[in-house]
Coordinates of C-alpha atoms and ligand atoms in Angstrom, one line a residue:
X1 CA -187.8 -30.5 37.1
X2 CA -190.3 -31.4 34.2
X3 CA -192.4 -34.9 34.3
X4 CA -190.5 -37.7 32.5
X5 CA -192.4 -37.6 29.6
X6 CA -192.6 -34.2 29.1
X7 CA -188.8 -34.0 29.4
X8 CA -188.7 -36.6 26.6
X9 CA -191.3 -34.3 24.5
X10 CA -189.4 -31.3 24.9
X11 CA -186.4 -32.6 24.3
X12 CA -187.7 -34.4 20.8
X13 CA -189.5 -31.4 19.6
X14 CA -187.4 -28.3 20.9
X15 CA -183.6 -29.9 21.2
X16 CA -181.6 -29.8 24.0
X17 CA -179.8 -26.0 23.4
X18 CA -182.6 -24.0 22.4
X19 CA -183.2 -21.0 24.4
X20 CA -187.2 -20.6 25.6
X21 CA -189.0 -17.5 25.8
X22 CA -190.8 -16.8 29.1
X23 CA -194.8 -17.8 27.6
X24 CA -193.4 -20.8 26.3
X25 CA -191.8 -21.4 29.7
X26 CA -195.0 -20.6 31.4
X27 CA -196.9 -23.3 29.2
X28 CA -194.5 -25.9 29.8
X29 CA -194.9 -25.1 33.9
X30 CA -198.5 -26.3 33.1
X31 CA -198.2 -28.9 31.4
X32 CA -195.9 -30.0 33.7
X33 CA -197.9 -29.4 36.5
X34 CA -201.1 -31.4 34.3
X35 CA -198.3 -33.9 34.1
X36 CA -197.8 -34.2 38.3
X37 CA -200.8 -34.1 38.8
X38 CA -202.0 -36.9 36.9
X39 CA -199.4 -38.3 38.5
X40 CA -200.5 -37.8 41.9
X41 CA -204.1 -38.7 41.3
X42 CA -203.3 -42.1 39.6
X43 CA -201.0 -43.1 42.7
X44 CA -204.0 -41.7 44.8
X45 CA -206.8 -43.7 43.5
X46 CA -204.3 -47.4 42.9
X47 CA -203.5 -46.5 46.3
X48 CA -207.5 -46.2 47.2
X49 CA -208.5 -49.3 45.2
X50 CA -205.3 -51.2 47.7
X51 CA -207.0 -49.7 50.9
X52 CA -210.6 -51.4 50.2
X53 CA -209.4 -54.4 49.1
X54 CA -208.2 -55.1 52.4
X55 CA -211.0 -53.7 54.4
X56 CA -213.4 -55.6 52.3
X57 CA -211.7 -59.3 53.3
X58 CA -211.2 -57.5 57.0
X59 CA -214.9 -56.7 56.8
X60 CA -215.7 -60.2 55.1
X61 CA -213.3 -62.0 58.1
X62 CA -215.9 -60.3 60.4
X63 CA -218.9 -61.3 58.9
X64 CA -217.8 -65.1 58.6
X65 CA -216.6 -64.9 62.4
X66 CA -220.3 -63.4 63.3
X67 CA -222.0 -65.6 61.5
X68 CA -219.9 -68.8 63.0
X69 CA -220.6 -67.0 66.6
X70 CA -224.4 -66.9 65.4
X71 CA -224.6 -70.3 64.6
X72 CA -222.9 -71.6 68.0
X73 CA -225.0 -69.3 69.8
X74 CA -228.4 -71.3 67.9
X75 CA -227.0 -74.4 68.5
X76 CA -226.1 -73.9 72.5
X77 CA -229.8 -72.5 72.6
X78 CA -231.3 -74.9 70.6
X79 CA -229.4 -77.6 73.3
X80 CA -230.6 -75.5 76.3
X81 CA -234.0 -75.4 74.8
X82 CA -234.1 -79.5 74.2
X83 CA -232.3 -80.2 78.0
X84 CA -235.4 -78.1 79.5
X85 CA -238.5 -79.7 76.7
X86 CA -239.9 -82.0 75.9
X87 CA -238.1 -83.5 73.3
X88 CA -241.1 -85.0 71.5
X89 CA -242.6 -80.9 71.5
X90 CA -239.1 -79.6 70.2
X91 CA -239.1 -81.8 67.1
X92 CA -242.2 -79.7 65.7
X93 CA -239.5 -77.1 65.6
X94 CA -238.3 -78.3 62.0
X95 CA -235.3 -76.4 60.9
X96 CA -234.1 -74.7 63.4
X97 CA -233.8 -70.9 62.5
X98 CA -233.7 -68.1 64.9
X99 CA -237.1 -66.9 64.1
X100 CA -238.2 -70.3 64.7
X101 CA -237.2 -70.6 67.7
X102 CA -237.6 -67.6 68.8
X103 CA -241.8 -68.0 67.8
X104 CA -241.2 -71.4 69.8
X105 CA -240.7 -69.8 72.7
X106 CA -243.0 -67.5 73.2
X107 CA -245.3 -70.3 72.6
X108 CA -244.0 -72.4 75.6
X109 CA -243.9 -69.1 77.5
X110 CA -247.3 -68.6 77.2
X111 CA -248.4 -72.3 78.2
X112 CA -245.9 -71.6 81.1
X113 CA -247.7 -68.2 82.1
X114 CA -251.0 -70.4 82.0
X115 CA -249.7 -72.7 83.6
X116 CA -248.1 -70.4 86.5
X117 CA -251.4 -68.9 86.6
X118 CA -253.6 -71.8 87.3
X119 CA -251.0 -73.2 89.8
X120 CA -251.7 -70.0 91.3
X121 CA -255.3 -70.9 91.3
X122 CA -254.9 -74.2 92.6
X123 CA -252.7 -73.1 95.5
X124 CA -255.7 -70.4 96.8
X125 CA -258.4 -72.9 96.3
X126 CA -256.4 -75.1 98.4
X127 CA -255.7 -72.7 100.9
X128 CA -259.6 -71.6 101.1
X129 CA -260.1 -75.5 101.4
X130 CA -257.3 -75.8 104.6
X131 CA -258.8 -72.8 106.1
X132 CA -262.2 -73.9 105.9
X133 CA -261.3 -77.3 107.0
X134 CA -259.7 -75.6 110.4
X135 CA -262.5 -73.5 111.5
X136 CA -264.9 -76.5 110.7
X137 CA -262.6 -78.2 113.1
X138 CA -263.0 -75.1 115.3
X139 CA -266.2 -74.8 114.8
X140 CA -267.0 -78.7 115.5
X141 CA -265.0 -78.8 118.5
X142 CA -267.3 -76.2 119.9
X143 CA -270.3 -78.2 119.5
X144 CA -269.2 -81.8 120.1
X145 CA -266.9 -80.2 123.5
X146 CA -270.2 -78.6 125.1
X147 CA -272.4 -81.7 125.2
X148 CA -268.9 -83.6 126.0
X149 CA -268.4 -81.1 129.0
X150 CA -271.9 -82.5 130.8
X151 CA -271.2 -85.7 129.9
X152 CA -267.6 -85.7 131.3
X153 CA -268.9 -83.6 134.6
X154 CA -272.1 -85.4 135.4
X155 CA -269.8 -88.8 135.1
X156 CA -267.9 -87.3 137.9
X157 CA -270.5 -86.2 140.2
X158 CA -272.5 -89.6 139.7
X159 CA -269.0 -91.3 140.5
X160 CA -268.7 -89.3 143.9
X161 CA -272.5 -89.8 144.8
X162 CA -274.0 -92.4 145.6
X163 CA -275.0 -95.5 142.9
X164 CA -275.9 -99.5 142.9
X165 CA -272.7 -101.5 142.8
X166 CA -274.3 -102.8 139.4
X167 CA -274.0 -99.0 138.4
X168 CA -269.8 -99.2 139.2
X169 CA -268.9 -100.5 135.9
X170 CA -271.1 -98.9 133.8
X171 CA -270.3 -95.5 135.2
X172 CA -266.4 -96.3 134.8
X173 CA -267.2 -97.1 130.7
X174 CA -268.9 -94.1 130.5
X175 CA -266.1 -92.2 132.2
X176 CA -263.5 -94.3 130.0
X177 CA -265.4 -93.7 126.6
X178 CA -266.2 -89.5 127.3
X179 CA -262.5 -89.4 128.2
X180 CA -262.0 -91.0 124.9
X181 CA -263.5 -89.3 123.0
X182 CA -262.2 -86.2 124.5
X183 CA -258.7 -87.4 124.1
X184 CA -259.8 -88.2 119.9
X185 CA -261.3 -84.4 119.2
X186 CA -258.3 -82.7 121.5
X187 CA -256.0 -85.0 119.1
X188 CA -257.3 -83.6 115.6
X189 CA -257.3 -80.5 117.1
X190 CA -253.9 -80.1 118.1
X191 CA -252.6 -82.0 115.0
X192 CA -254.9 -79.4 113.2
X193 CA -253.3 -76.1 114.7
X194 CA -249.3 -77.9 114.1
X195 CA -250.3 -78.1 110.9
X196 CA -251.3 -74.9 110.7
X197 CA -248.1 -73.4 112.2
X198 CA -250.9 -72.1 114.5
X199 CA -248.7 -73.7 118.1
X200 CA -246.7 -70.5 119.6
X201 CA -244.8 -72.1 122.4
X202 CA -245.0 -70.7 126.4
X203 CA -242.0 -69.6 128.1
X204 CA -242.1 -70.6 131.6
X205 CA -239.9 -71.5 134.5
X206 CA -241.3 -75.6 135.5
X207 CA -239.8 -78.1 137.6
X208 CA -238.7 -80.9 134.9
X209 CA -238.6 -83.6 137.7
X210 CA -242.0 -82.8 138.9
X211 CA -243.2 -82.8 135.4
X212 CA -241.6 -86.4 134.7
X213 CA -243.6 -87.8 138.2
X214 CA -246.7 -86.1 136.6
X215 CA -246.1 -87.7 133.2
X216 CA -245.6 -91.3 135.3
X217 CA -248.5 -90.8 137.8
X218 CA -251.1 -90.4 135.1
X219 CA -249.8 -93.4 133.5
X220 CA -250.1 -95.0 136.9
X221 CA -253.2 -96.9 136.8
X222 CA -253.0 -98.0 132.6
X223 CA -249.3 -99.4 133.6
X224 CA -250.6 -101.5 136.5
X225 CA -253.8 -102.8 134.6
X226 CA -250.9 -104.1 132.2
X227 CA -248.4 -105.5 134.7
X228 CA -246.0 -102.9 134.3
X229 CA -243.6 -100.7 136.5
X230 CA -243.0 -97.1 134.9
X231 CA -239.4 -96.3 136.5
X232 CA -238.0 -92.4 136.1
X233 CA -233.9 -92.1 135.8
X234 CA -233.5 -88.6 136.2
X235 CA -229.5 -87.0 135.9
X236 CA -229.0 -85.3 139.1
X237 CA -226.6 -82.9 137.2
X238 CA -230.0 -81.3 135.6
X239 CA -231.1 -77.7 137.0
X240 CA -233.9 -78.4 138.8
X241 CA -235.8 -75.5 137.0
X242 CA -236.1 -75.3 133.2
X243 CA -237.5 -72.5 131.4
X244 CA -239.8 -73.7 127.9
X245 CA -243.4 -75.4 127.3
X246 CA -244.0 -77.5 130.3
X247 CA -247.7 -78.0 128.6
X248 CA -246.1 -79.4 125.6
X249 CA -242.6 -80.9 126.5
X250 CA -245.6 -83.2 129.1
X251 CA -247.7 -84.2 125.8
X252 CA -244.6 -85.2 124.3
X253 CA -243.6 -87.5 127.1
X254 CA -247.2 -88.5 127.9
X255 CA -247.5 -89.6 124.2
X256 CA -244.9 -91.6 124.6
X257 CA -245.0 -92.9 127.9
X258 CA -249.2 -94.2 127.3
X259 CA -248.0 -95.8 123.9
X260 CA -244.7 -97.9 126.0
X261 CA -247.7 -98.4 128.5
X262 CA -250.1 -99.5 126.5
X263 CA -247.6 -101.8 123.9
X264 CA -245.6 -103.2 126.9
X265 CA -247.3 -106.5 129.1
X266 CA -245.6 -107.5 132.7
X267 CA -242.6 -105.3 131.4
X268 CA -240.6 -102.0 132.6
X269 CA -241.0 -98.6 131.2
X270 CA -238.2 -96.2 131.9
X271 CA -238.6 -92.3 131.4
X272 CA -234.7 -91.6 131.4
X273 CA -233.6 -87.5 131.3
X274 CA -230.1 -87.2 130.7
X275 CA -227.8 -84.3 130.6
X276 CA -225.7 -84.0 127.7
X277 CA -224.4 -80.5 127.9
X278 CA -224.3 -77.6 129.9
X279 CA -223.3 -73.9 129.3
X280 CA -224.1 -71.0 131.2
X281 CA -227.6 -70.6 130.9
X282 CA -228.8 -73.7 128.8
X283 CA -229.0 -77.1 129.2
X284 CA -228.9 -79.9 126.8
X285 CA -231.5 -83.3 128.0
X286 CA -231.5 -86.0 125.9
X287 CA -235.5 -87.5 126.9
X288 CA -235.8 -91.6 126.6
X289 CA -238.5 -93.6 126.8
X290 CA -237.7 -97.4 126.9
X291 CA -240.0 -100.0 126.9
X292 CA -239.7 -104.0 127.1
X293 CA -242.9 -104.6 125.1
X294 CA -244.0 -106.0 121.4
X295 CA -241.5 -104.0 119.3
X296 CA -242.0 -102.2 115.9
X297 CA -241.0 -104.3 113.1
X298 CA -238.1 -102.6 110.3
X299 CA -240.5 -102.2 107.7
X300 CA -242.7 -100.2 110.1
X301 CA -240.5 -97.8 111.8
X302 CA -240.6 -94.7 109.9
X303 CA -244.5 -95.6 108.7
X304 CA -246.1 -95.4 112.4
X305 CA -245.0 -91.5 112.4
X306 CA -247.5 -90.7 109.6
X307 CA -250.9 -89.7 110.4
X308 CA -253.7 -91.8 111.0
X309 CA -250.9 -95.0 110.8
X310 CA -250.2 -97.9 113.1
X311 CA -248.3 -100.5 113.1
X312 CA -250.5 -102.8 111.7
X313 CA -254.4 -103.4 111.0
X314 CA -255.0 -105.3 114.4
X315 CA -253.7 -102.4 116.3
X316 CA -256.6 -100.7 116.9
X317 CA -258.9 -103.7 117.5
X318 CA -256.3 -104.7 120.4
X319 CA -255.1 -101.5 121.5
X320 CA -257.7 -98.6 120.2
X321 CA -255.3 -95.6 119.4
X322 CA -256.2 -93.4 116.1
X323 CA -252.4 -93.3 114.8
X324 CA -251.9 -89.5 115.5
X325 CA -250.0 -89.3 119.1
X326 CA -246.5 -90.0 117.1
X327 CA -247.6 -87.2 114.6
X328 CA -248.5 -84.8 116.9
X329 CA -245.2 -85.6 118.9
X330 CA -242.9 -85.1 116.0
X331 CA -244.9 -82.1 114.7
X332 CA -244.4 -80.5 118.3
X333 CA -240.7 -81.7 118.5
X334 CA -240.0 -80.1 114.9
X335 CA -241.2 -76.7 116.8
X336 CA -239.1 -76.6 119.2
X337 CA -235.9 -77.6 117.3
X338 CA -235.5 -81.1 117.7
X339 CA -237.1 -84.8 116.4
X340 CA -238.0 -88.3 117.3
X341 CA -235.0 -91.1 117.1
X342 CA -236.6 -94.4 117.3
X343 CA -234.6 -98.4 118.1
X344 CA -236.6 -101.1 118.4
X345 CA -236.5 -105.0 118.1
X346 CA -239.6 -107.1 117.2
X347 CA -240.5 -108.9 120.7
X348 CA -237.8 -107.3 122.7
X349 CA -239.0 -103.5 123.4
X350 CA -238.6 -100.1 121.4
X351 CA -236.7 -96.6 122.6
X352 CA -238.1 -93.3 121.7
X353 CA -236.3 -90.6 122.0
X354 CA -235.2 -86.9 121.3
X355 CA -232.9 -84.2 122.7
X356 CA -233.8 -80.7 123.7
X357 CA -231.5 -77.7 124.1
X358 CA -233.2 -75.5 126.8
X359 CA -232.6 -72.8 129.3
X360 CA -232.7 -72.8 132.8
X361 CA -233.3 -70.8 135.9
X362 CA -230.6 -70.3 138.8
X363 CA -233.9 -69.0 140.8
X364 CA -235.4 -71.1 142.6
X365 CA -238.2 -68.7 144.4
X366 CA -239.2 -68.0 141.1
X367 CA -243.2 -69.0 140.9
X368 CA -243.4 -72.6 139.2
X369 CA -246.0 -73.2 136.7
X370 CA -245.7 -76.6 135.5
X371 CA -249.0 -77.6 133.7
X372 CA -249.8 -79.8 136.4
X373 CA -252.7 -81.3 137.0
X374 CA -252.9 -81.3 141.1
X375 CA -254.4 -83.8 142.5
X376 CA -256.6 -82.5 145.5
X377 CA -257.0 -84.2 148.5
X378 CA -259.6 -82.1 149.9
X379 CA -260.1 -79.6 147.9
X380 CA -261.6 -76.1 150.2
X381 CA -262.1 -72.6 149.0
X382 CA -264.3 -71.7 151.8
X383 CA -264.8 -67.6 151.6
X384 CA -264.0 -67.4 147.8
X385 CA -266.6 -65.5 146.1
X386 CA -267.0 -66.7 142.4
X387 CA -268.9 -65.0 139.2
X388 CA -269.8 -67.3 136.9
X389 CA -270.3 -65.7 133.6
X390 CA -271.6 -68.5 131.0
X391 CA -274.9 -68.5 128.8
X392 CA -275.2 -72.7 129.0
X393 CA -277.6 -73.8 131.3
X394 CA -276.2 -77.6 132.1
X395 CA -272.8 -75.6 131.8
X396 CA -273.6 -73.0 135.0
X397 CA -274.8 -76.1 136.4
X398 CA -272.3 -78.7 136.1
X399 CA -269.6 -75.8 137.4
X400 CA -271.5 -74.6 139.8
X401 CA -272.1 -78.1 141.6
X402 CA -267.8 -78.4 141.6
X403 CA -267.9 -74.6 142.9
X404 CA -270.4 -75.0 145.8
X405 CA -268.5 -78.4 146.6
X406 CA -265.3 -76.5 147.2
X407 CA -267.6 -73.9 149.6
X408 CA -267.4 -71.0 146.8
X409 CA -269.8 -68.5 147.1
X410 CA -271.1 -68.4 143.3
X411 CA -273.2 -65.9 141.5
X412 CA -274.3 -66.4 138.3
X413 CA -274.8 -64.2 134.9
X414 CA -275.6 -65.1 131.4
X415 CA -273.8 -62.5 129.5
X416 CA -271.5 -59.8 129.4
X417 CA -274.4 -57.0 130.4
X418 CA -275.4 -59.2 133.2
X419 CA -271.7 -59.4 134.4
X420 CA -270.6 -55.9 134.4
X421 CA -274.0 -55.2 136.6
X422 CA -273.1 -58.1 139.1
X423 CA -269.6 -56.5 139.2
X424 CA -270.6 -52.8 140.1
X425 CA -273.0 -54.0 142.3
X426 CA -270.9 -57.0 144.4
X427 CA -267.9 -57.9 145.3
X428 CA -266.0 -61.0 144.1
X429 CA -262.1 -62.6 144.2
X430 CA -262.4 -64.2 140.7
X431 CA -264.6 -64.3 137.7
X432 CA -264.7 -67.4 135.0
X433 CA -266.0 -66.2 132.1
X434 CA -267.6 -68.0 129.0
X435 CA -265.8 -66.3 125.3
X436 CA -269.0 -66.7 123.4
X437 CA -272.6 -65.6 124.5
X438 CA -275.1 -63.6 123.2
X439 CA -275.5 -59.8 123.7
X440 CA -271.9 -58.9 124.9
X441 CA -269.4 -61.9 124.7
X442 CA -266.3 -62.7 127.5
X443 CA -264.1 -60.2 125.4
X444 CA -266.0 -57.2 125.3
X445 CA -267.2 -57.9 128.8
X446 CA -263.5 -58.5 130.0
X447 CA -262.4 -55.2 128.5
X448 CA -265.2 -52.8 130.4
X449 CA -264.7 -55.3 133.6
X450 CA -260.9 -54.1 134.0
X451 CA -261.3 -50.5 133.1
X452 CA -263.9 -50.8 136.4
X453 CA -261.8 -53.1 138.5
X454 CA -258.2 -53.4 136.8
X455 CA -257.7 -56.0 139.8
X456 CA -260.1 -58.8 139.8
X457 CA -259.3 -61.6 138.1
X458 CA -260.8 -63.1 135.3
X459 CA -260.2 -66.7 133.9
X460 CA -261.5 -67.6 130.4
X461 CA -263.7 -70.5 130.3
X462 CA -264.5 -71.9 126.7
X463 CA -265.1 -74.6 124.7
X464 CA -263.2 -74.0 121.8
X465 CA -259.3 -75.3 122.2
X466 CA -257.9 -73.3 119.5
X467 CA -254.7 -71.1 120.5
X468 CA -255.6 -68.0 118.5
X469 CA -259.0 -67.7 120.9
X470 CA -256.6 -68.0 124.0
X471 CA -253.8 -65.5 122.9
X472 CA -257.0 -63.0 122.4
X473 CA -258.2 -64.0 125.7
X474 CA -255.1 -62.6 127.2
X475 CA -254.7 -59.7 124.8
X476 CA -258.3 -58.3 126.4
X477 CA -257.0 -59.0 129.9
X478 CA -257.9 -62.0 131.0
X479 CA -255.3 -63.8 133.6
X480 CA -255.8 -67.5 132.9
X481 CA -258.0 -70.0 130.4
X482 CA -259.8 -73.6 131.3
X483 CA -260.9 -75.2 128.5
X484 CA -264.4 -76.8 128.9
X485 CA -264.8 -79.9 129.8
X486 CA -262.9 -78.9 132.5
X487 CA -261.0 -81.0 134.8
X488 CA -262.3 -80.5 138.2
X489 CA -258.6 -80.4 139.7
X490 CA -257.0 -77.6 136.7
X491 CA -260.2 -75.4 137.8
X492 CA -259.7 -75.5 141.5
X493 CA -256.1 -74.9 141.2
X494 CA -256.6 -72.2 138.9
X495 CA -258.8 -70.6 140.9
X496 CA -256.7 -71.1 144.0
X497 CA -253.8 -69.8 142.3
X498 CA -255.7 -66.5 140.8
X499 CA -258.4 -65.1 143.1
X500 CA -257.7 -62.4 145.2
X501 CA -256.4 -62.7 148.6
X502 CA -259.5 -63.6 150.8
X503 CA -258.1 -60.7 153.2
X504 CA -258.1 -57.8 150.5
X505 CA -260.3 -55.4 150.5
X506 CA -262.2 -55.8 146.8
Ligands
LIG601 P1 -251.9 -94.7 118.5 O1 -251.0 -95.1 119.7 O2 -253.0 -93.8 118.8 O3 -252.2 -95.9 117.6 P2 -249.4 -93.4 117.7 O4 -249.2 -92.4 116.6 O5 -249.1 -92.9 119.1 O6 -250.9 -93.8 117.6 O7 -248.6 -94.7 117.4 C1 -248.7 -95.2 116.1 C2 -248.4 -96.7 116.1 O8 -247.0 -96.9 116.5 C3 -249.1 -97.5 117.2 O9 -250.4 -97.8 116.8 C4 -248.2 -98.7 117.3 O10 -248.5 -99.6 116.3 C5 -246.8 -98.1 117.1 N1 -246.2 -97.8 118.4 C6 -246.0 -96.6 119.0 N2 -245.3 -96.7 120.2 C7 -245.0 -98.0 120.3 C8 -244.3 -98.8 121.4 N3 -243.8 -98.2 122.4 N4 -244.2 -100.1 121.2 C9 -244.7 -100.7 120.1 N5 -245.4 -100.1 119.1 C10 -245.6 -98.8 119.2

């Protein structure tokens, strides 16, 4: 079958009858297939040119939709960009092209880095400032709590002595403003180691109750000078042993109780413990103390929980105070879970309280130790042979005065050498030992001291309150601390408590 047009040729220029020899058959074969071929490659490329025209708007479609994408894409940046900047800053920015913004950013990523680092800066130099601020405070305490310690001791032997009546009130001032002052550097230094996150709470069994009376009998003589009557309401329902910080929980209430005492005139203060909850092994309390006294006024009742703050300016010239009880309760409180509600009227009275989940004891032969402060009625520890280890002269003698008034036997050392001799070569139930002396100090002398005799007992005695210095005491062996000044009664009961049995044979 020829090509159209080739048919049409042939039959034009050969007729429709003629018969064809075989080369002119051949040729026509080839031009036909020339023909086809043609053909085939016209339909080829028309076909070809269709296929790209499509392609190209499919590839064009693309592009436009990319571009539109690119464009929303700037935009939501550029919007990101202004909701985080400065708006004033991002104007600079002109028209806002990719590159543009892209050499914007790295701009404020740079100021950022800067700024990161010198925050950075800023946060160690204030850190290097806190720490040097607490072992100034460490340190300071130290110095001002040595001197303190003979003025506190020698108050109390001149108070048991004899002196002129004239002499009576004089002494008491003095024994009012060393206690004072005591009470002032003990405060920063306990709002100092809160702060600090420095305050690891104890875990003893205590007697709650006893605690309570404790809390009221120290307020005893304040309350009556003021005409007031401290009652305790405490729920029967209440396991008469608690585990948790019976030194602490008692500052809390103390606190409390001295400022109802001291703010309250001819009134009633009530320390109320109430049971709230109960499950198997812990309790919930809710602690209130009430008073009838001047009130806080609205404006004032979440200011007075701040540092250094009072109520108002007069405070202190009527009452003293330095503003930091509240703090240190609340800081304490925070520790162990719980915080400070306060109600109070203006002229009507104010109620401070706060509610503590704690565990209890279903033993009650366990030992108590309740942070008590005994009060001795004749204090004795007649056959009790005492080491004194401490490098202060009118410290060794302010103790040992209190030690020889309780019939100790004392022997003395002034360091940690000293002490290990005295200990090979005598024989003692207890051993109060100063931290920091020359030569050897309490710790290194503790450590060789129980390799020799893994049983005597050795109480830390130091001038320094800071927690860190106790927990090391105990790490080196030591079995109790006193900190200097001491109180007569916490070192006779310590003693009591630790020295060995008079009957052993040491
Ligand atoms: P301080 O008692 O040493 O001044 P606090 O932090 O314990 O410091 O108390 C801060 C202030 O809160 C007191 O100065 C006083 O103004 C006020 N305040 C505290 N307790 C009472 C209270 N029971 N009644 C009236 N005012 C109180």
């Amino acid at each position: 079958m020829y090509h159209p047009l080739l048919k049409k040729q042939v039959k034009k220029l050969l007729g429709d009858s003629l018969p064809l020899n075989e080369d002119i058959q051949k040729l026509l074969n080839a031009v036909n297939e020339s023909y086809q071929n043609f053909e085939r490659d016209k339909e080829l490329s028309e076909h070809a040119f269709a296929i790209s025209e499509t392609e190209y708007s499919d590839i064009t479609d693309k592009l436009r939709n990319e571009i539109n994408r690119r464009k929303r894409s700037v935009a939501a940046l550029i919007d990101t960009i202004r909701s985080l900047e400065n708006e004033a800053d991002f104007k600079e920015l002109g028209d806002h092209n990719l590159e543009e913004i892209i050499g914007y950013l790295k701009v404020q990523i740079d100021k950022r880095k800067q700024a990161e680092i010198e925050m950075i800066k800023a946060k160690e130099v204030a850190e290097k400032a806190a720490l040097a601020r607490s072992e100034f405070l460490s340190m300071m305490s130290h110095e001002i709590r040595t001197p303190l310690n003979a003025v506190v001791g020698f108050t109390y032997l001149l108070l048991q002595g004899n002196y002129l009546p004239e002499q009576d009130e004089q002494l008491h001032l003095l024994k009012f403003s060393a206690e004072n002052l005591l009470a002032l550097i003990n405060d920063i230094l306990d709002f100092n180691k809160i702060e600090s996150g420095k305050v690891a709470l104890e875990k003893t069994s205590f007697n709650l109750l006893k605690l309570i009376n404790q809390v009221k009998n120290t307020n005893f003589t304040k309350a009556q000078d003021n005409g007031n009557t401290i009652r305790v309401m405490f729920d029967t329902q209440i396991p008469s042993i608690i585990i948790g910080d019976p030194l602490r929980l008692g500052q809390v209430i103390n606190n409390l109780v001295s400022n109802a005492v001291k703010f309250t005139h001819n009134g009633v203060v009530i320390i109320e413990a109430m049971m709230l909850k109960q499950s198997i092994d812990t309790v919930q309390i809710q602690f209130s103390i009430k008073d009838n006294g001047i009130g806080i006024e609205p404006e004032n009742q979440q200011r007075i929980f701040e540092i250094f703050t009072q109520a108002s300016d007069s405070t202190t010239r009527q009452y003293g105070g330095s503003g930091l009880g509240l703090a240190i309760c609340n800081g304490l409180l925070e520790i162990m879970q719980s915080h400070i509600s306060l109600e109070s009227t203006p002229g009507k009275g104010s109620t401070f309280s706060f509610i503590l989940g704690m565990p209890f004891s279903q033993d009650e032969g366990v030992i108590l130790n309740d942070g008590s402060k005994i009060v001795v009625s004749d204090p004795d520890l007649s056959g009790t042979r005492v080491l004194l280890v401490e490098d202060n002269h009118v410290n060794t003698l302010v103790a040992t005065t209190f030690l020889e008034r309780w019939n100790t036997k004392v022997d003395t050392a002034e360091n940690g050498h000293e002490a290990i001799e005295k200990v090979m070569a005598n024989k003692y139930h207890v051993i109060l030992m100063d931290l920091h002396m020359p030569e050897m100090d309490g710790y290194d002398a503790c450590e060789q001291i129980v390799k020799l005799k893994p049983t005597l007992p050795i109480i830390a005695l130091t001038a320094s309150a800071m927690l860190n210095i106790r927990d090391k005491a105990f790490e080196v062996g030591m079995i109790d601390y006193v900190t200097k000044p001491f109180e007569p009664n916490e070192l006779y009961e310590k003693i009591r408590k630790n020295r060995l049995p008079l009957d052993s044979p040491l």
